[in-house]
Coordinates of C-alpha atoms and ligand atoms in Angstrom, one line a residue:
X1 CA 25.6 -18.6 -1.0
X2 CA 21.7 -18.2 -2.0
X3 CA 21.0 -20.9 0.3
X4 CA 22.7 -18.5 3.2
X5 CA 20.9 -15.0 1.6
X6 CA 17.2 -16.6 1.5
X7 CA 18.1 -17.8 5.3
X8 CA 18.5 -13.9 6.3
X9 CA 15.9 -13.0 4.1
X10 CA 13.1 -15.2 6.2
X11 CA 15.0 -13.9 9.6
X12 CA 15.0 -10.1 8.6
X13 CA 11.4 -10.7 8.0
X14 CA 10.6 -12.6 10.9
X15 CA 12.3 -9.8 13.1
X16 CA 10.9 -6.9 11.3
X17 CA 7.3 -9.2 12.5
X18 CA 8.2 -9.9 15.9
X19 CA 9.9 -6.5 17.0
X20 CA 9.7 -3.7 14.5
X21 CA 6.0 -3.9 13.0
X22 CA 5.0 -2.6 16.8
X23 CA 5.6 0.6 15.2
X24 CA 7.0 0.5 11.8
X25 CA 4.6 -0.2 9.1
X26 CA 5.9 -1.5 5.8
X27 CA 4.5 0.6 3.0
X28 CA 1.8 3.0 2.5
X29 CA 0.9 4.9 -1.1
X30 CA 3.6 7.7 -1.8
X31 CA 0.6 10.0 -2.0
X32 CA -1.1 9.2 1.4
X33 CA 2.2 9.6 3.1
X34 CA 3.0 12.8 1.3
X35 CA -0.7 14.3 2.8
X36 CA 0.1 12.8 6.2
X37 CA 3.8 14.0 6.5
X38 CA 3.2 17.4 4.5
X39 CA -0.1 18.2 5.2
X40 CA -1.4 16.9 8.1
X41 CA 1.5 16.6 10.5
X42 CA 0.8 12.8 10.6
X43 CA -3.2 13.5 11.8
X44 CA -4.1 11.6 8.9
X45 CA -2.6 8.2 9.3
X46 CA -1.6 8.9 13.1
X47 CA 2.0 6.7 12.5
X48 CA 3.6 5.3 15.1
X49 CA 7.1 5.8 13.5
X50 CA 8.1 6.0 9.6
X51 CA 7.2 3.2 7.1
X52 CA 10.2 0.9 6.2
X53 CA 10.3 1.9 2.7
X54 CA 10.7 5.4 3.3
X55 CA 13.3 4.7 5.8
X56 CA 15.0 2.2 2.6
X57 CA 14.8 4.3 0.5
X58 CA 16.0 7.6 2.6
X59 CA 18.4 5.9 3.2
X60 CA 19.4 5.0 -0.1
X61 CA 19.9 8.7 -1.2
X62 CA 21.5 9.8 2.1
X63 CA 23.5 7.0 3.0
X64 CA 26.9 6.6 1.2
X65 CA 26.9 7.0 -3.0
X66 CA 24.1 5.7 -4.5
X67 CA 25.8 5.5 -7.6
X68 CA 28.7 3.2 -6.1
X69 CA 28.6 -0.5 -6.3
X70 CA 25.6 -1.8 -4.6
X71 CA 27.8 -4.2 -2.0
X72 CA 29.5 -1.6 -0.8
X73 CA 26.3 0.5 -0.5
X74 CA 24.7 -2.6 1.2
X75 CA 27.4 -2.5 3.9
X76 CA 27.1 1.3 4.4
X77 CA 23.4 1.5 5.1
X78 CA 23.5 -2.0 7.5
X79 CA 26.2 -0.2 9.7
X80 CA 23.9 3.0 9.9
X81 CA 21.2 0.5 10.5
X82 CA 22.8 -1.9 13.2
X83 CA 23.9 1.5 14.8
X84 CA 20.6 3.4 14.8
X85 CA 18.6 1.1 16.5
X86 CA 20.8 0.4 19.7
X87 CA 22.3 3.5 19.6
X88 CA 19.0 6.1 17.9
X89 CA 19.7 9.9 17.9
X90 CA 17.8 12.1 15.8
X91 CA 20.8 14.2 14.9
X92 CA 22.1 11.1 12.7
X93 CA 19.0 11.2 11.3
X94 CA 18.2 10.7 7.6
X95 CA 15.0 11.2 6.9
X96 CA 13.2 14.4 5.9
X97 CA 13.2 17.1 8.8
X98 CA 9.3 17.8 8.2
X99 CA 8.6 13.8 9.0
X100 CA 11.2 13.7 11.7
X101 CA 9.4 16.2 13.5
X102 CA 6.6 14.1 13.8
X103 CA 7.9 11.6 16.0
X104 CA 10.3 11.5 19.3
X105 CA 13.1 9.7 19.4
X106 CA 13.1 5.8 19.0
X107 CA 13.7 3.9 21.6
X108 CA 16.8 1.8 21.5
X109 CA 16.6 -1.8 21.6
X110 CA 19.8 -2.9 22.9
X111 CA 20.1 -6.1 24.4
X112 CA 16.9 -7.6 22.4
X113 CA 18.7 -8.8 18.9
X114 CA 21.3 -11.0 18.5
X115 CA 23.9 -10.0 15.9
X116 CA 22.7 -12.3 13.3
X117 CA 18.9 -10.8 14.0
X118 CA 20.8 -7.4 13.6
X119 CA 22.4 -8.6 9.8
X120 CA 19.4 -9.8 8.8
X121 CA 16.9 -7.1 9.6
X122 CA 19.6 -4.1 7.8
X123 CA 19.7 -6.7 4.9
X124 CA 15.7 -7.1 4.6
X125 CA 14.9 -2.5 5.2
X126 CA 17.9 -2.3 2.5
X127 CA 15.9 -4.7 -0.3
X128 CA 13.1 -3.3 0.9
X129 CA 12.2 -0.7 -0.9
X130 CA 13.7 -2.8 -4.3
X131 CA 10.9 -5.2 -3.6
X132 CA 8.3 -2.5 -3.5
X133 CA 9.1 -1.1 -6.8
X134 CA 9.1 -4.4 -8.4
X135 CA 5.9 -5.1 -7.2
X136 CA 4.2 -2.1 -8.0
X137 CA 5.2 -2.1 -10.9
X138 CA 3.9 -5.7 -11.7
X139 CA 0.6 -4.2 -10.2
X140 CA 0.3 -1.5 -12.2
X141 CA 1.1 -3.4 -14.9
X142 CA -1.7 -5.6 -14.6
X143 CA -4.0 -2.9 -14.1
X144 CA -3.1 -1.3 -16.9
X145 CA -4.5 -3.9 -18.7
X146 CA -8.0 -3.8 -17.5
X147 CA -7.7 0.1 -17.9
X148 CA -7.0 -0.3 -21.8
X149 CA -10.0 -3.4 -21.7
X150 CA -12.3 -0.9 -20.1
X151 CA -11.8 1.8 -22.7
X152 CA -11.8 -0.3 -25.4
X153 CA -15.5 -1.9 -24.1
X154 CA -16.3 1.7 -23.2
X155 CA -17.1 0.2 -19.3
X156 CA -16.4 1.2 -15.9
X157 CA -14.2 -0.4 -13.8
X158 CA -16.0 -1.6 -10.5
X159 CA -13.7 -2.4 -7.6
X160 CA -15.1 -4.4 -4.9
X161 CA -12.1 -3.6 -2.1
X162 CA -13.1 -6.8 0.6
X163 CA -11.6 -9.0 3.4
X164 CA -11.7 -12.6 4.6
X165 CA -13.2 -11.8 8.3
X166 CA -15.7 -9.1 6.3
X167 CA -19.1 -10.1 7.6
X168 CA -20.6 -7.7 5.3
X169 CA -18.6 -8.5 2.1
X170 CA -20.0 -11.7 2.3
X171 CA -23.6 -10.9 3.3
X172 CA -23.7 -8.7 0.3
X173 CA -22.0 -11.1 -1.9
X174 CA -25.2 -13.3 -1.2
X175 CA -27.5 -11.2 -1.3
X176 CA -26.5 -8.5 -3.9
X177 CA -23.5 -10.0 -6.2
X178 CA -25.8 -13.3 -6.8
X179 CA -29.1 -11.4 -7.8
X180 CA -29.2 -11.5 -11.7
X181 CA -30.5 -8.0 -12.1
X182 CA -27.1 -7.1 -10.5
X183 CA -25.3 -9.5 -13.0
X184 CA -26.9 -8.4 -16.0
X185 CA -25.8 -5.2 -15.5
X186 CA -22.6 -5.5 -14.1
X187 CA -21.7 -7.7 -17.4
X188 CA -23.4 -4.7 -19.6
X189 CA -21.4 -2.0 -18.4
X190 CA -18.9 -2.9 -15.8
X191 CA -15.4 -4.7 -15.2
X192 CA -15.2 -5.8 -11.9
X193 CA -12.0 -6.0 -10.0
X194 CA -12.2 -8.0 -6.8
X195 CA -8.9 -6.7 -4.5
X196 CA -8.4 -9.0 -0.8
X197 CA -7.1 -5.6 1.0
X198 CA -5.5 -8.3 3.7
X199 CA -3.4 -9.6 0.7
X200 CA -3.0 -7.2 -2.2
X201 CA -2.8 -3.3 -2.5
X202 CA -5.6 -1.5 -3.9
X203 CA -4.3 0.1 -7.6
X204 CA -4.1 3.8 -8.3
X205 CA -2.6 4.2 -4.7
X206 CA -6.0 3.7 -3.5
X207 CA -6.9 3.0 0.1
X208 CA -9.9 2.2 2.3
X209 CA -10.4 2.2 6.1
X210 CA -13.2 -0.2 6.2
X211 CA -14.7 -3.1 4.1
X212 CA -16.4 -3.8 1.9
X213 CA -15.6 -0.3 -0.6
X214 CA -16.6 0.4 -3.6
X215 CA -14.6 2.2 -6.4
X216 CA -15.7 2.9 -10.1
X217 CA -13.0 4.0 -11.9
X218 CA -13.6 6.3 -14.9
X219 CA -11.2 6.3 -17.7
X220 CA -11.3 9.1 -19.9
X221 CA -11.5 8.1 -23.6
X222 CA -9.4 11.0 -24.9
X223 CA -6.4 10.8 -22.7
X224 CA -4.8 8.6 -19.7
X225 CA -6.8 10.5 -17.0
X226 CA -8.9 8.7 -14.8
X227 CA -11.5 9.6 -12.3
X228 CA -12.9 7.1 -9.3
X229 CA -15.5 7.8 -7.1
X230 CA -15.8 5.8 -3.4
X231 CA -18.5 4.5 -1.9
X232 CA -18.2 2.6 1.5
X233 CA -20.0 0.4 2.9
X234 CA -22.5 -2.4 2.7
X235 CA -25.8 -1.5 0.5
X236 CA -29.2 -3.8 -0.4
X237 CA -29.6 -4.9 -3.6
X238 CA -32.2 -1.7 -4.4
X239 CA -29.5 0.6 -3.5
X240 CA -26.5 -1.0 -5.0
X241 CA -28.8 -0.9 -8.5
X242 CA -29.0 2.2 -7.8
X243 CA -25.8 3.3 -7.7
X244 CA -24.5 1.2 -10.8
X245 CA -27.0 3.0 -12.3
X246 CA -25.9 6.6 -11.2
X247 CA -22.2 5.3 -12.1
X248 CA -23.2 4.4 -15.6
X249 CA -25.3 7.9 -16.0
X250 CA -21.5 9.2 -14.7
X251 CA -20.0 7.7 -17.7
X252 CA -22.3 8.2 -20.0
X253 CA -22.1 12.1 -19.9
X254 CA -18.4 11.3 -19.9
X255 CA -18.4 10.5 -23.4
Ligands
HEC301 C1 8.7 1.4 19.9 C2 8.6 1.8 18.5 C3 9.7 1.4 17.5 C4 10.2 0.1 17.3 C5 9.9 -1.2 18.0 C6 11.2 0.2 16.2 N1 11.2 1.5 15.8 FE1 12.5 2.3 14.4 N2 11.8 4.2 14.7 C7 10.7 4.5 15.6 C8 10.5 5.9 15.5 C9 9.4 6.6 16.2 C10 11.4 6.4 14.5 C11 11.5 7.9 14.0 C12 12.3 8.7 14.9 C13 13.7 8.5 14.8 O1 14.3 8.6 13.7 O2 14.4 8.1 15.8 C14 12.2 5.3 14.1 C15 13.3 5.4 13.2 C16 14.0 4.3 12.7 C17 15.2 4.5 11.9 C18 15.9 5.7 11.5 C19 15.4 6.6 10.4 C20 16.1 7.9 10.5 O3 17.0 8.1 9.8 O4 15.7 8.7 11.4 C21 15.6 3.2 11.6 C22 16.8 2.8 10.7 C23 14.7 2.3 12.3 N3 13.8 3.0 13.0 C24 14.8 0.9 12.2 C25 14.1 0.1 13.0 C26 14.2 -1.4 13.0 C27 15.1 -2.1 12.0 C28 13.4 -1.9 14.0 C29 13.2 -3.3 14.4 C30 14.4 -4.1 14.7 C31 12.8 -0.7 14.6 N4 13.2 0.4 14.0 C32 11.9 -0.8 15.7 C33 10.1 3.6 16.4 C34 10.3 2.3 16.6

């Protein structure tokens, strides 16, 4: 029985790659989505259709009772599922009106899944949106801990958001990360966080549109407010003193 559920879970995910990821992305932060949708009218993040764990979790409230078994749930929401995307039709519709509006119709892809692709991509946007709570929760988890470190060293976090292909991230890296000015200081008043945006979400529900970015992340002594400030893009060693510098003026008059 695993052995057959961890087989659907690698199809659903290998059909959500090959034929929905043209337009549905996965997950974006609750608050980015909530400014594009409410806000914006998807200007923002320009979305080709609805992420899949909105569409989980919509689907979730809407679909069935969420407070009934979870099998029987699980079966409710793949029929909508397997239905929706050969037959689509707005009026069936679950999600909010204000980010249905945002998009036309989707296009129905009859004749391009097999029945089996069909159970395992309802079975993978179903667990979806589990997954994602798991996870952020792990990740918020773990940055809580260098929150409380950073408070408790009265230091700044420093979050270097970079990429593999990043030409830049790795110029500055040898140029500016390597310089022992820049290491003295970073050690004196700084914890830095180094976040792959190609593998790992940024905490806080952070996001950046190009690499390398810069966060410093202020934690207030008194209470569980925090304050970042952004800076994007690559910078020479005199200017990225510079700004450490400014950040730890920031903090200073903080406390
Ligand atoms: C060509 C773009 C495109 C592709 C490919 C696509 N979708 Fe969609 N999908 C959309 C758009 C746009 C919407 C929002 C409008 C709507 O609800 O019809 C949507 C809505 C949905 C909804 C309904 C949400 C609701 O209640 O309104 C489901 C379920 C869904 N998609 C599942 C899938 C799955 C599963 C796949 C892959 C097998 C897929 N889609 C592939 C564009 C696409």
């Amino acid at each position: 029985m695993a052995c057959v559920a961890s087989l659907y879970a690698d199809r659903g995910e290998s059909v959500y790659r090959t034929i929905c990821s043209k337009c549905h992305q996965l997950h974006i932060a609750e608050e980015k989505l909530a400014e594009n949708f409410f806000e914006a009218n998807n200007t923002l993040l320009k979305l080709k259709a609805p992420t899949i764990s909105q569409i989980s979790r919509s689907m979730k409230e809407k679909i069935g009772d969420p407070r009934s078994d979870e099998e029987i749930q699980r079966l409710e929401v793949s029929s909508f599922i397997a239905d929706y995307i050969i037959y689509p039709d707005k009026s069936k519709s679950v999600l909010n009106p204000k980010i249905g509006k945002c998009f036309k119709t989707m296009p129905s892809l009859k004749g391009k899944l097999t029945t089996e692709d069909i159970e395992a991509i309802s079975n993978f946007v179903y667990d979806y949106d589990k997954k994602i709570h798991k996870k952020a929760k792990e990740e918020d988890g773990f940055f809580g801990t260098i929150l409380k470190r950073a408070k408790g060293e009265h230091k700044t976090i420093l979050i270097k958001a970079t990429a593999p292909h990043c030409r830049y991230c790795k110029k500055m890296e040898k140029r500016v990360f390597s310089d022992a000015e820049v290491i003295d200081l970073l050690k004196k008043s700084f914890i830095v966080l180094h976040v792959d945006v190609s593998k790992q979400p940024l905490p806080l529900g952070l996001s950046v549109s190009m690499t390398p970015t810069f966060f410093f992340v202020f934690a207030d002594q008194q209470s569980e407010s925090v304050k970042t400030k952004r800076i994007p893009g690559s910078w020479s060693k005199e200017d990225f003193l510079e700004i450490l510098k400014e950040a730890e003026k920031i903090k200073r008059k903080k406390q």
